[in-house]
XYZ file of C-alpha atoms in Angstrom:
729
model
C 0.000 0.000 0.000
C 1.242 3.486 -0.798
C 2.350 5.807 1.964
C -0.909 7.395 3.084
C -1.384 10.652 4.938
C -3.869 10.600 7.767
C -5.304 13.902 8.873
C -6.563 14.473 12.427
C -9.536 16.200 10.813
C -10.594 13.143 8.811
C -14.224 12.563 9.735
C -14.292 15.556 12.102
C -17.881 16.848 12.532
C -16.886 20.417 11.636
C -15.135 19.204 8.488
C -18.238 17.217 7.566
C -20.391 20.308 8.153
C -18.023 22.437 6.065
C -18.136 19.928 3.220
C -21.929 19.775 3.433
C -22.338 23.565 3.363
C -19.810 23.973 0.540
C -21.413 21.278 -1.606
C -25.015 22.327 -1.126
C -24.211 25.996 -1.588
C -22.614 25.202 -4.932
C -25.512 22.950 -5.949
C -28.072 25.606 -4.991
C -26.182 28.232 -6.941
C -25.966 26.039 -10.059
C -29.644 25.039 -9.901
C -31.370 28.206 -8.696
C -29.212 31.131 -9.809
C -29.998 30.960 -13.576
C -33.826 30.917 -13.306
C -33.833 33.421 -10.449
C -31.579 35.734 -12.444
C -33.934 35.519 -15.433
C -36.938 36.213 -13.177
C -35.294 39.210 -11.522
C -34.206 40.663 -14.867
C -37.805 40.518 -16.032
C -38.895 42.079 -12.735
C -36.492 44.989 -13.347
C -37.468 45.349 -17.000
C -41.246 45.083 -16.587
C -41.859 48.640 -15.180
C -39.872 50.239 -18.003
C -41.631 48.203 -20.694
C -45.054 48.873 -19.160
C -44.328 52.597 -18.905
C -43.236 52.769 -22.555
C -46.289 50.839 -23.774
C -48.680 53.083 -21.801
C -47.056 56.237 -23.147
C -47.145 54.995 -26.717
C -50.837 54.215 -26.323
C -51.564 57.837 -25.315
C -49.024 60.240 -26.811
C -50.555 63.367 -25.259
C -50.079 61.891 -21.834
C -46.529 60.949 -22.812
C -45.732 64.531 -23.737
C -47.199 65.771 -20.460
C -45.186 63.220 -18.481
C -42.044 64.059 -20.433
C -42.231 67.648 -19.231
C -42.152 66.371 -15.657
C -40.072 63.189 -15.876
C -37.425 64.419 -18.302
C -37.091 68.174 -17.587
C -33.932 68.811 -19.609
C -33.591 72.328 -20.981
C -31.495 71.252 -23.960
C -34.292 69.114 -25.509
C -37.798 70.018 -26.525
C -40.639 68.008 -24.951
C -41.316 65.909 -28.057
C -37.682 64.854 -28.426
C -37.465 64.203 -24.680
C -40.619 62.080 -24.806
C -39.366 60.020 -27.750
C -35.976 59.565 -26.155
C -37.456 58.499 -22.832
C -39.934 56.079 -24.404
C -37.294 54.448 -26.614
C -34.822 54.099 -23.735
C -37.511 52.544 -21.558
C -38.763 50.163 -24.243
C -35.466 49.080 -25.793
C -33.611 49.048 -22.474
C -36.339 47.055 -20.779
C -36.483 44.462 -23.549
C -32.676 44.210 -23.628
C -32.518 43.492 -19.897
C -35.411 41.031 -20.039
C -33.768 38.878 -22.729
C -30.230 39.555 -21.544
C -28.862 41.054 -24.750
C -26.554 44.034 -24.337
C -27.539 44.041 -20.685
C -24.782 46.316 -19.410
C -25.351 48.933 -22.119
C -29.069 48.883 -21.313
C -28.268 49.333 -17.606
C -26.155 52.428 -18.368
C -28.942 54.002 -20.427
C -31.667 53.214 -17.890
C -29.531 54.408 -14.973
C -29.101 57.763 -16.712
C -32.848 57.991 -17.354
C -33.655 56.922 -13.790
C -31.214 59.486 -12.410
C -32.950 62.314 -14.250
C -36.377 61.151 -13.019
C -35.192 60.611 -9.437
C -33.363 63.952 -9.140
C -35.550 66.270 -11.184
C -39.015 64.741 -10.803
C -39.676 62.662 -7.678
C -37.468 60.610 -5.351
C -39.086 57.260 -4.622
C -37.651 54.266 -2.817
C -38.872 52.150 -5.743
C -36.528 54.087 -8.024
C -33.667 53.567 -5.592
C -34.238 49.816 -5.530
C -34.450 49.593 -9.329
C -31.261 51.652 -9.483
C -29.479 49.195 -7.207
C -30.640 46.325 -9.458
C -29.291 48.137 -12.511
C -25.927 48.795 -10.828
C -25.723 45.122 -9.867
C -26.305 43.944 -13.424
C -23.947 46.622 -14.773
C -21.135 45.068 -12.723
C -22.060 41.376 -12.711
C -23.880 41.032 -16.005
C -26.723 38.568 -16.597
C -26.632 34.862 -15.734
C -26.451 31.799 -17.946
C -30.092 32.114 -19.065
C -29.341 35.130 -21.250
C -28.313 35.908 -24.815
C -25.220 37.749 -23.568
C -23.988 34.544 -21.962
C -24.574 32.570 -25.155
C -22.691 34.964 -27.436
C -19.944 35.997 -24.992
C -17.343 33.519 -26.244
C -18.070 34.237 -29.870
C -17.826 37.995 -29.320
C -14.124 37.711 -28.452
C -13.367 36.745 -32.067
C -16.237 38.724 -33.563
C -15.634 41.228 -36.391
C -17.967 43.659 -34.603
C -15.906 46.770 -33.798
C -14.627 46.896 -30.218
C -16.558 43.689 -29.307
C -13.504 41.905 -27.910
C -12.468 45.012 -25.979
C -15.953 45.371 -24.486
C -15.987 41.722 -23.374
C -12.598 42.109 -21.672
C -13.596 45.382 -20.007
C -16.837 43.932 -18.663
C -15.011 40.844 -17.422
C -12.488 43.046 -15.623
C -15.348 45.107 -14.174
C -16.936 41.957 -12.783
C -13.692 40.599 -11.350
C -12.553 43.867 -9.800
C -15.887 45.499 -9.022
C -17.943 42.466 -8.015
C -16.817 42.557 -4.394
C -17.443 46.312 -4.189
C -20.911 45.900 -5.699
C -21.649 43.092 -3.222
C -20.547 45.325 -0.348
C -22.525 48.314 -1.622
C -25.731 46.292 -1.970
C -25.236 44.786 1.488
C -24.704 48.202 3.063
C -27.673 49.720 1.226
C -29.932 46.843 2.283
C -28.571 47.033 5.835
C -29.560 50.719 5.975
C -33.025 49.946 4.611
C -33.432 47.071 7.101
C -32.314 49.361 9.949
C -34.904 51.971 8.980
C -37.469 49.184 8.758
C -36.465 47.973 12.247
C -36.607 51.451 13.800
C -40.034 51.935 12.275
C -41.146 48.692 13.878
C -40.120 50.082 17.258
C -42.383 53.090 16.900
C -45.293 51.731 14.885
C -47.984 51.567 17.574
C -50.769 50.156 15.337
C -48.569 47.152 14.704
C -48.442 46.089 18.360
C -52.000 44.791 18.868
C -52.006 43.533 15.303
C -48.878 41.538 16.039
C -50.639 39.917 18.965
C -53.625 38.944 16.850
C -51.448 37.617 14.003
C -49.407 35.174 16.174
C -46.250 37.297 15.933
C -44.170 36.564 19.047
C -47.205 35.586 21.186
C -45.015 34.650 24.190
C -43.984 38.293 24.702
C -46.137 40.995 26.265
C -48.201 42.923 23.770
C -46.126 46.058 24.255
C -42.885 44.191 23.600
C -43.832 42.177 20.532
C -43.095 44.801 17.893
C -40.017 46.013 19.790
C -38.570 42.512 19.958
C -39.222 41.983 16.286
C -37.605 45.328 15.505
C -34.532 44.371 17.561
C -34.287 41.092 15.675
C -34.458 42.941 12.345
C -31.811 45.444 13.506
C -29.492 42.566 14.465
C -29.923 41.077 11.013
C -29.119 44.450 9.447
C -25.841 44.673 11.379
C -24.873 41.115 10.375
C -25.664 41.934 6.754
C -23.478 45.028 6.824
C -20.580 43.006 8.223
C -21.075 40.215 5.696
C -21.651 37.610 8.410
C -23.686 34.559 7.318
C -24.995 36.624 4.404
C -27.173 33.926 2.834
C -28.862 32.962 6.100
C -29.335 36.593 7.123
C -30.775 37.481 3.706
C -33.264 34.612 3.980
C -34.247 35.771 7.465
C -34.735 39.329 6.211
C -36.892 38.054 3.352
C -39.092 36.337 5.937
C -39.176 39.518 8.010
C -40.228 41.676 5.058
C -42.894 39.202 3.998
C -44.339 38.879 7.515
C -44.413 42.573 8.308
C -45.792 43.507 4.898
C -48.516 40.889 5.272
C -49.461 42.536 8.567
C -49.990 45.861 6.852
C -46.624 47.465 7.578
C -44.896 48.994 4.548
C -45.920 48.978 0.910
C -46.240 45.833 -1.142
C -44.219 47.225 -4.063
C -41.306 48.217 -1.834
C -41.366 44.823 -0.144
C -41.326 42.950 -3.447
C -38.313 44.908 -4.650
C -36.451 44.391 -1.381
C -37.132 40.661 -1.489
C -35.675 40.601 -4.995
C -32.452 42.290 -3.907
C -32.140 40.033 -0.876
C -32.631 37.042 -3.170
C -29.629 38.232 -5.187
C -27.513 38.054 -2.047
C -28.808 34.585 -1.207
C -27.474 33.134 -4.447
C -24.514 35.447 -5.074
C -21.073 33.988 -4.476
C -19.168 35.033 -1.367
C -17.317 38.344 -1.635
C -13.832 38.823 -0.190
C -15.170 42.040 1.382
C -17.215 40.038 3.899
C -16.599 38.161 7.115
C -18.014 35.042 5.465
C -15.107 34.895 3.030
C -12.481 35.032 5.747
C -14.346 32.671 8.067
C -14.656 30.079 5.313
C -11.038 30.593 4.343
C -9.989 29.992 7.934
C -12.278 26.958 8.158
C -10.846 25.464 4.957
C -7.332 25.866 6.349
C -8.272 24.365 9.685
C -10.444 21.579 8.271
C -9.205 21.136 4.686
C -11.348 19.424 2.075
C -9.911 17.330 -0.733
C -9.827 20.304 -3.085
C -7.837 22.293 -0.505
C -4.944 19.805 -0.455
C -1.773 20.280 -2.454
C -0.957 17.969 -5.361
C 1.762 16.303 -3.276
C -0.650 15.585 -0.416
C -3.279 14.239 -2.833
C -0.735 11.797 -4.258
C -0.274 10.325 -0.775
C -3.973 9.663 -0.220
C -5.331 6.098 -0.440
C -6.395 4.989 -3.936
C -9.917 3.598 -4.238
C -10.858 2.035 -7.573
C -14.530 1.337 -8.315
C -15.197 -0.907 -11.306
C -18.662 -0.247 -12.707
C -20.742 2.939 -12.776
C -24.104 1.317 -12.154
C -26.288 1.975 -9.134
C -23.852 0.363 -6.690
C -20.684 1.929 -8.072
C -22.108 5.443 -8.253
C -23.610 5.155 -4.761
C -20.190 4.154 -3.426
C -18.403 7.024 -5.215
C -20.996 9.525 -4.017
C -20.654 8.377 -0.397
C -16.855 8.787 -0.588
C -16.932 12.268 -2.112
C -15.897 13.990 1.149
C -13.272 11.473 2.273
C -9.501 11.871 2.096
C -9.008 9.455 -0.791
C -8.571 9.375 -4.553
C -11.464 7.588 -6.240
C -11.206 6.256 -9.791
C -14.484 5.158 -11.353
C -13.901 2.724 -14.236
C -16.575 1.723 -16.730
C -16.631 0.431 -20.296
C -19.332 2.995 -21.153
C -19.302 6.732 -20.600
C -22.862 6.754 -19.292
C -24.868 5.519 -16.339
C -27.903 3.513 -17.431
C -31.263 3.423 -15.674
C -31.935 -0.232 -16.472
C -35.507 -0.469 -15.089
C -36.747 1.541 -18.078
C -34.732 -0.234 -20.781
C -37.816 -2.076 -21.964
C -39.451 1.289 -22.780
C -36.557 2.120 -25.099
C -36.978 -1.342 -26.647
C -40.658 -0.679 -27.319
C -40.145 2.860 -28.701
C -41.698 4.740 -25.789
C -38.481 6.453 -24.684
C -35.245 7.371 -26.394
C -31.861 6.145 -25.078
C -30.880 9.632 -23.920
C -33.875 9.656 -21.567
C -32.450 6.887 -19.395
C -28.697 7.259 -19.959
C -26.688 10.036 -18.297
C -22.996 10.827 -18.881
C -20.988 9.640 -15.903
C -18.788 12.707 -15.895
C -21.793 14.996 -15.491
C -22.977 12.920 -12.525
C -19.662 13.147 -10.648
C -19.097 16.815 -11.471
C -18.439 18.500 -8.146
C -17.002 15.320 -6.587
C -13.479 16.701 -6.473
C -11.818 13.449 -5.417
C -13.438 11.341 -8.148
C -12.085 10.838 -11.654
C -13.680 8.785 -14.437
C -11.821 6.322 -16.636
C -13.349 4.852 -19.799
C -11.798 1.386 -20.012
C -12.583 -2.319 -20.194
C -11.219 -4.369 -17.309
C -9.396 -7.506 -18.494
C -8.374 -8.918 -15.132
C -7.267 -8.285 -11.565
C -3.983 -9.065 -9.834
C -5.053 -9.131 -6.204
C -1.547 -9.894 -4.900
C 0.060 -6.916 -6.672
C -3.067 -4.807 -6.210
C -3.659 -3.618 -9.725
C -6.271 -4.154 -12.413
C -5.482 -4.869 -16.036
C -7.031 -2.411 -18.491
C -5.407 -3.949 -21.544
C -3.049 -1.145 -22.489
C -2.195 -0.135 -18.926
C -2.330 -1.072 -15.271
C -4.321 0.752 -12.641
C -3.054 0.360 -9.074
C -5.291 0.479 -6.041
C -5.244 0.354 -2.267
C -8.924 -0.537 -2.064
C -11.081 -2.036 -4.800
C -14.878 -2.091 -5.156
C -16.360 -4.434 -7.768
C -19.749 -3.270 -9.020
C -19.594 -4.927 -12.416
C -23.272 -5.885 -12.687
C -24.725 -8.854 -14.544
C -25.263 -10.164 -18.057
C -27.693 -12.544 -19.728
C -27.700 -16.195 -18.736
C -28.944 -18.773 -21.204
C -28.358 -21.641 -18.749
C -25.593 -23.198 -20.803
C -27.267 -22.622 -24.182
C -25.293 -19.557 -25.281
C -25.921 -20.476 -28.927
C -29.447 -19.086 -28.419
C -28.111 -15.564 -27.801
C -28.147 -14.400 -31.475
C -31.804 -15.420 -31.841
C -33.103 -14.309 -28.427
C -31.506 -11.009 -27.348
C -31.908 -9.819 -23.781
C -32.097 -6.391 -22.186
C -29.069 -5.229 -20.234
C -27.540 -2.384 -22.239
C -28.597 0.478 -24.524
C -27.378 -1.516 -27.522
C -29.639 -4.402 -26.470
C -32.642 -2.080 -26.235
C -32.083 -0.456 -29.626
C -31.518 -3.906 -31.177
C -34.808 -5.152 -29.708
C -36.601 -2.009 -30.899
C -35.212 -2.512 -34.392
C -36.265 -6.172 -34.347
C -39.834 -5.327 -33.265
C -40.362 -2.499 -35.739
C -38.757 -4.342 -38.660
C -41.063 -7.321 -37.988
C -44.122 -5.119 -38.622
C -42.542 -3.567 -41.720
C -41.688 -6.951 -43.207
C -45.122 -8.290 -42.410
C -46.543 -5.403 -44.415
C -44.316 -6.285 -47.380
C -44.888 -10.039 -47.624
C -47.695 -11.946 -49.325
C -46.825 -15.229 -47.606
C -49.458 -15.739 -44.918
C -47.323 -18.168 -42.879
C -44.346 -15.791 -42.962
C -46.588 -12.885 -42.006
C -47.925 -14.786 -38.989
C -44.375 -15.672 -37.913
C -43.302 -12.057 -38.243
C -46.262 -10.912 -36.136
C -45.511 -13.438 -33.374
C -43.413 -12.160 -30.465
C -42.181 -14.571 -27.789
C -40.823 -13.335 -24.450
C -39.027 -15.992 -22.398
C -39.148 -15.368 -18.654
C -41.968 -13.819 -16.604
C -40.046 -11.835 -14.050
C -40.526 -8.044 -13.935
C -38.529 -7.471 -17.147
C -40.415 -10.153 -19.088
C -43.823 -9.019 -17.862
C -43.096 -5.357 -18.629
C -41.665 -6.140 -22.068
C -44.577 -8.404 -23.045
C -47.131 -5.838 -21.882
C -45.353 -3.010 -23.708
C -45.191 -4.961 -26.997
C -48.896 -5.799 -26.709
C -49.788 -2.145 -26.066
C -47.629 -1.012 -28.986
C -49.391 -3.450 -31.313
C -52.926 -2.859 -29.992
C -52.838 0.926 -29.659
C -49.579 2.512 -30.821
C -49.750 1.483 -34.495
C -53.439 1.742 -35.210
C -54.040 2.911 -38.790
C -50.351 2.947 -39.738
C -50.400 -0.030 -42.133
C -52.488 -0.938 -45.164
C -51.948 -4.692 -45.574
C -51.763 -5.810 -41.942
C -53.628 -5.116 -38.746
C -51.006 -4.707 -35.966
C -53.657 -5.692 -33.435
C -53.497 -9.220 -34.861
C -49.963 -9.645 -33.496
C -49.442 -12.514 -31.024
C -47.450 -11.830 -27.877
C -46.553 -15.005 -25.972
C -45.010 -14.934 -22.500
C -43.317 -18.212 -21.538
C -42.537 -19.025 -17.910
C -41.025 -22.290 -16.685
C -42.436 -21.798 -13.182
C -46.053 -22.151 -12.093
C -46.825 -18.401 -12.118
C -45.648 -15.041 -13.387
C -43.737 -12.696 -11.082
C -42.718 -15.486 -8.692
C -41.089 -12.982 -6.287
C -44.486 -11.362 -5.665
C -47.419 -12.726 -3.694
C -49.729 -15.247 -5.353
C -52.588 -12.734 -5.401
C -50.516 -10.138 -7.252
C -49.186 -12.779 -9.637
C -52.730 -13.819 -10.479
C -53.751 -10.180 -10.968
C -50.741 -9.648 -13.255
C -51.676 -12.641 -15.414
C -55.266 -11.397 -15.744
C -54.049 -7.933 -16.776
C -51.657 -9.430 -19.331
C -54.373 -11.599 -20.827
C -56.696 -8.607 -20.970
C -54.044 -6.929 -23.130
C -54.026 -9.942 -25.400
C -50.803 -11.573 -24.123
C -50.807 -15.385 -24.159
C -49.318 -16.505 -20.848
C -47.834 -20.003 -20.745
C -46.740 -21.031 -17.282
C -45.132 -24.359 -16.449
C -43.550 -24.372 -19.913
C -39.883 -24.848 -20.733
C -38.097 -23.547 -23.810
C -36.152 -26.445 -25.349
C -34.851 -24.811 -28.520
C -34.458 -21.360 -30.047
C -33.427 -20.707 -33.651
C -34.095 -18.289 -36.490
C -37.447 -19.962 -37.230
C -38.928 -19.751 -33.742
C -38.960 -21.587 -30.415
C -39.761 -25.054 -29.184
C -41.825 -24.842 -25.995
C -42.283 -28.354 -24.654
C -43.650 -30.220 -27.650
C -45.160 -27.102 -29.245
C -43.223 -25.489 -32.061
C -43.993 -21.735 -32.300
C -42.953 -20.070 -35.577
C -41.677 -16.625 -34.518
C -39.152 -14.242 -35.976
C -38.869 -12.230 -32.750
C -37.811 -13.960 -29.535
C -36.623 -12.005 -26.493
C -34.817 -13.366 -23.448
C -35.733 -12.312 -19.903
C -35.289 -15.637 -18.143
C -32.056 -15.323 -16.258
C -28.889 -13.387 -15.531
C -25.317 -14.295 -14.727
C -22.763 -12.200 -12.922
C -19.754 -10.598 -14.587
C -16.382 -12.438 -14.770
C -15.240 -10.790 -11.525
C -15.179 -14.105 -9.641
C -13.031 -15.596 -12.412
C -10.614 -12.661 -12.265
C -10.080 -13.236 -8.541
C -10.475 -17.031 -8.597
C -12.978 -16.480 -5.809
C -15.727 -18.809 -4.588
C -18.986 -18.066 -6.441
C -22.569 -19.278 -6.613
C -24.222 -20.844 -9.683
C -24.889 -17.406 -11.194
C -21.238 -16.419 -10.872
C -21.728 -13.997 -7.972
C -18.800 -13.784 -5.556
C -19.561 -15.206 -2.115
C -18.550 -12.338 0.127
C -18.048 -11.974 3.862
C -20.876 -10.295 5.830
C -19.109 -6.947 5.343
C -19.098 -7.463 1.523
C -15.317 -7.981 1.446
C -13.772 -10.878 -0.472
C -12.502 -13.681 1.788
C -8.706 -13.619 1.676
C -8.683 -10.091 0.212
C -10.131 -7.747 2.809
C -9.255 -4.694 0.703
C -11.631 -5.806 -2.088
C -15.415 -5.402 -1.850
C -18.186 -6.657 -4.121
C -21.610 -5.012 -4.372
C -24.817 -5.336 -6.367
C -25.169 -8.204 -8.841
C -21.467 -9.032 -8.379
C -21.946 -10.165 -4.774
C -23.719 -13.077 -3.154
C -24.478 -12.342 0.487
C -27.298 -13.605 2.683
C -28.083 -10.251 4.249
C -31.864 -10.273 3.852
C -33.084 -12.170 6.894
C -30.795 -15.027 5.923
C -31.809 -14.895 2.261
C -29.677 -13.718 -0.689
C -29.951 -10.029 -1.476
C -32.089 -9.585 -4.647
C -30.656 -8.082 -7.803
C -32.535 -4.785 -7.535
C -31.338 -1.213 -7.938
C -32.113 -0.235 -4.302
C -30.142 -3.271 -3.103
C -27.131 -2.237 -5.208
C -27.312 1.333 -3.903
C -27.501 0.165 -0.300
C -24.534 -2.136 -0.824
C -22.524 0.646 -2.473
C -23.201 3.025 0.397
C -22.346 0.331 2.942
C -19.036 -0.486 1.194
C -18.225 3.232 1.212
C -18.857 3.398 4.952
C -16.490 0.469 5.471
C -13.837 2.140 3.336
C -14.284 5.485 5.098
C -13.771 3.806 8.470
C -10.580 2.132 7.249
C -9.261 5.303 5.634
C -9.751 7.100 8.947
C -7.719 4.395 10.688
C -10.592 2.390 12.183
C -12.771 -0.549 11.222
C -16.487 -1.192 11.394
C -17.659 -4.666 12.392
C -21.333 -4.124 11.566
C -22.403 -6.528 8.778
C -24.341 -5.436 5.726
C -28.106 -5.679 6.225
C -30.417 -5.214 3.254
C -33.593 -3.194 3.864
C -36.219 -4.224 1.345
C -38.158 -1.217 0.085
C -40.607 -3.193 -2.019
C -41.000 -4.572 -5.534
C -42.934 -3.074 -8.428
C -43.810 -4.099 -11.979
C -45.986 -2.498 -14.628
C -48.093 -4.430 -17.126
C -49.637 -1.685 -19.234
C -51.799 1.399 -19.144
C -53.156 1.834 -15.603
C -52.114 -1.740 -14.775
C -49.268 -2.464 -12.371
C -48.520 -4.295 -9.133
C -46.562 -3.175 -6.085
C -45.591 -5.261 -3.062
C -44.170 -3.438 -0.043
C -44.740 -6.244 2.418
C -46.975 -4.228 4.707
C -49.059 -3.054 1.746
C -49.908 -4.463 -1.687
C -51.299 -2.431 -4.553
C -52.523 -3.260 -8.029
C -54.257 -1.556 -10.935
C -54.240 2.207 -11.462
C -52.905 3.207 -7.984
C -49.897 0.942 -8.413
C -49.397 2.214 -11.965
C -49.314 5.878 -10.921
C -47.018 5.046 -8.005
C -44.719 3.033 -10.277
C -44.410 6.016 -12.628
C -43.730 8.493 -9.819
C -41.065 6.286 -8.236
C -39.250 5.639 -11.509
C -39.250 9.308 -12.473
C -37.907 10.234 -9.027
C -35.019 7.753 -9.310
C -33.825 9.012 -12.709
C -30.380 10.542 -12.653
C -31.157 14.211 -13.384
C -33.901 16.760 -13.867
C -33.580 16.787 -17.664
C -34.331 13.064 -17.782
C -37.233 13.425 -15.356
C -38.847 16.162 -17.427
C -38.214 14.369 -20.732
C -39.565 11.023 -19.525
C -42.614 12.652 -17.949
C -43.449 14.536 -21.160
C -42.985 11.399 -23.283
C -45.287 9.457 -20.971
C -47.929 12.187 -21.026
C -47.778 12.270 -24.824
C -48.054 8.483 -25.087
C -50.907 8.418 -22.551
C -52.938 11.078 -24.344
C -52.286 10.016 -27.939
C -51.593 6.248 -27.701
C -48.544 6.973 -29.868
C -44.917 6.082 -29.160
C -42.646 9.023 -29.879
C -39.422 7.199 -30.854
C -40.438 4.592 -33.431
C -37.143 4.820 -35.283
C -35.398 1.893 -36.950
C -31.723 2.694 -36.522
C -28.471 0.789 -36.739
C -27.432 -2.109 -38.919
C -29.353 -5.350 -38.717
C -27.092 -8.303 -38.023
C -27.800 -11.782 -39.325
C -28.110 -14.259 -36.419
C -25.274 -16.757 -36.326
């Protein structure tokens, strides 16, 4: 093992808190800052646009207002009115869409200055002016046209474009902290005035009592106490102490007091907007927060705070496989003093439970596959390696990647599973399974081509064989695939063909056991079979497949001519047990110790479908995504304890969260042990759970919209035949 540094702050509660605050602050900024910025820009622009539209609708009124709002002696009223209206309209639109934002801010600030000085001084104008100064310095966020064209403007032939970009960038870098301080001080003054007003606003006192505000205090002290609290927040804001928390507290204060009739609604809305800017703005070096966090990072350093030399001395954790278990393990180690390398043969994480929907043209591959690098972005101690593992040398502690070696101090095997044809691998070309994106697109191509060829043939026997689909295995994957094919044929292709009726397609589900979904209760299995048969699926239980070839399948003594056969009958583990020459069960899963380590190699752990462990009340852990995630998190906890110099003796215990399977439209089953559901309630719950467990928001939105479209129209949105068809054998 390499020489490893051990920090006294490893696992320290304050370091954990610092890591938590740092991570979630960054996540909140990435997720909330762009839409909030767009909303606030529209909030700033709306009064100018509305004013311009009203003036254009009544030009006499515009001229009258121009004499008051724009009293400049070097312009006549008509020219002043036109100038003011155009600045308001064009400047407002520019800020709203984020195009030429800083130039628009300069023009509107000049206009606002004339109105504020020469016409009437309103706090609303002051607040809008502060917004404009903020955007003049910082510029708009990522949801703006300026952000989109910024890189291209550097090399643009537009005169002075590159110079303007550099000047504005310098303004942001050098003036951002000053702008942050100025806004804080201005808001602190406003909050102080607000607090002093609370002290002396007698009508508020009884109202505070009736509106539950500080009911434990005497009536005479309620408003005073609230005013003192607001004044304390104002002081903290001026100092830059806990700015985000203080800004949130002030937002609550403004909302509460305004709702009780204190202050004007318009002023309050504008103040809340400015405070929201501070909530999501990055820390300024002109604040106590900056120096406190800097001191905290020095005292309790995170991985990203360490020097390159110190990082090289940290323990090396290699995780093979970026499935549910591998990613859960990497995520749980993201704050530990270690270097994590995540190795996978693909550059994406796949949400396998919805593969069958890609195979039946309901979803596209991008809906359920997410780039691994985007998922570990922000995990500073994790790197991703695209490679195919060829073997493991446990004695020398390195894995063979073909062209190179990758050394490790700790190894986590989360290599998943593959299809198992129970010794009849020659069936694989004729009966593809569903484990990868390529499998799903191949199945989709096979299904769609079968309908196209049936349309083009005049041979009745060939047409019947093409329109016969056999699914072998009635576990969740087989049931869901059979139901989806039946729905596609019965509803998704209605009226698309001239020579054939897709509804005449046969879908046959073959199960060697006595019932479908054997892991579920008998009642739910029976309900599932009834729902499948209602869809038109022929369910054959107690039937064994004896032969599969390009002409069809032999089920018992019954020969079924079918050009499309799909395998969902069994899985086998990856070659990990062979690499380690470890003891394995019949499916190839490594028999691990209770702590998921490999006997004889305590530095190696196996999780998910790679491991065989009886951690479910003495029963083997099922091959489900929640089980893999729990195992990955548990392995990470074991590694974290060892990295910190300790060891945890608690064995892995699997907590079963339930099993679910969908059959078709408003037909599903769910078994949580304490509660069993079927029909529409289970179907809606199945959809909600699967959307929630998708990797990112883009996938959740995309999948939800595709499902809504398919539900309303009975049409699959991705019926594309892509790729090259391979001849079996």
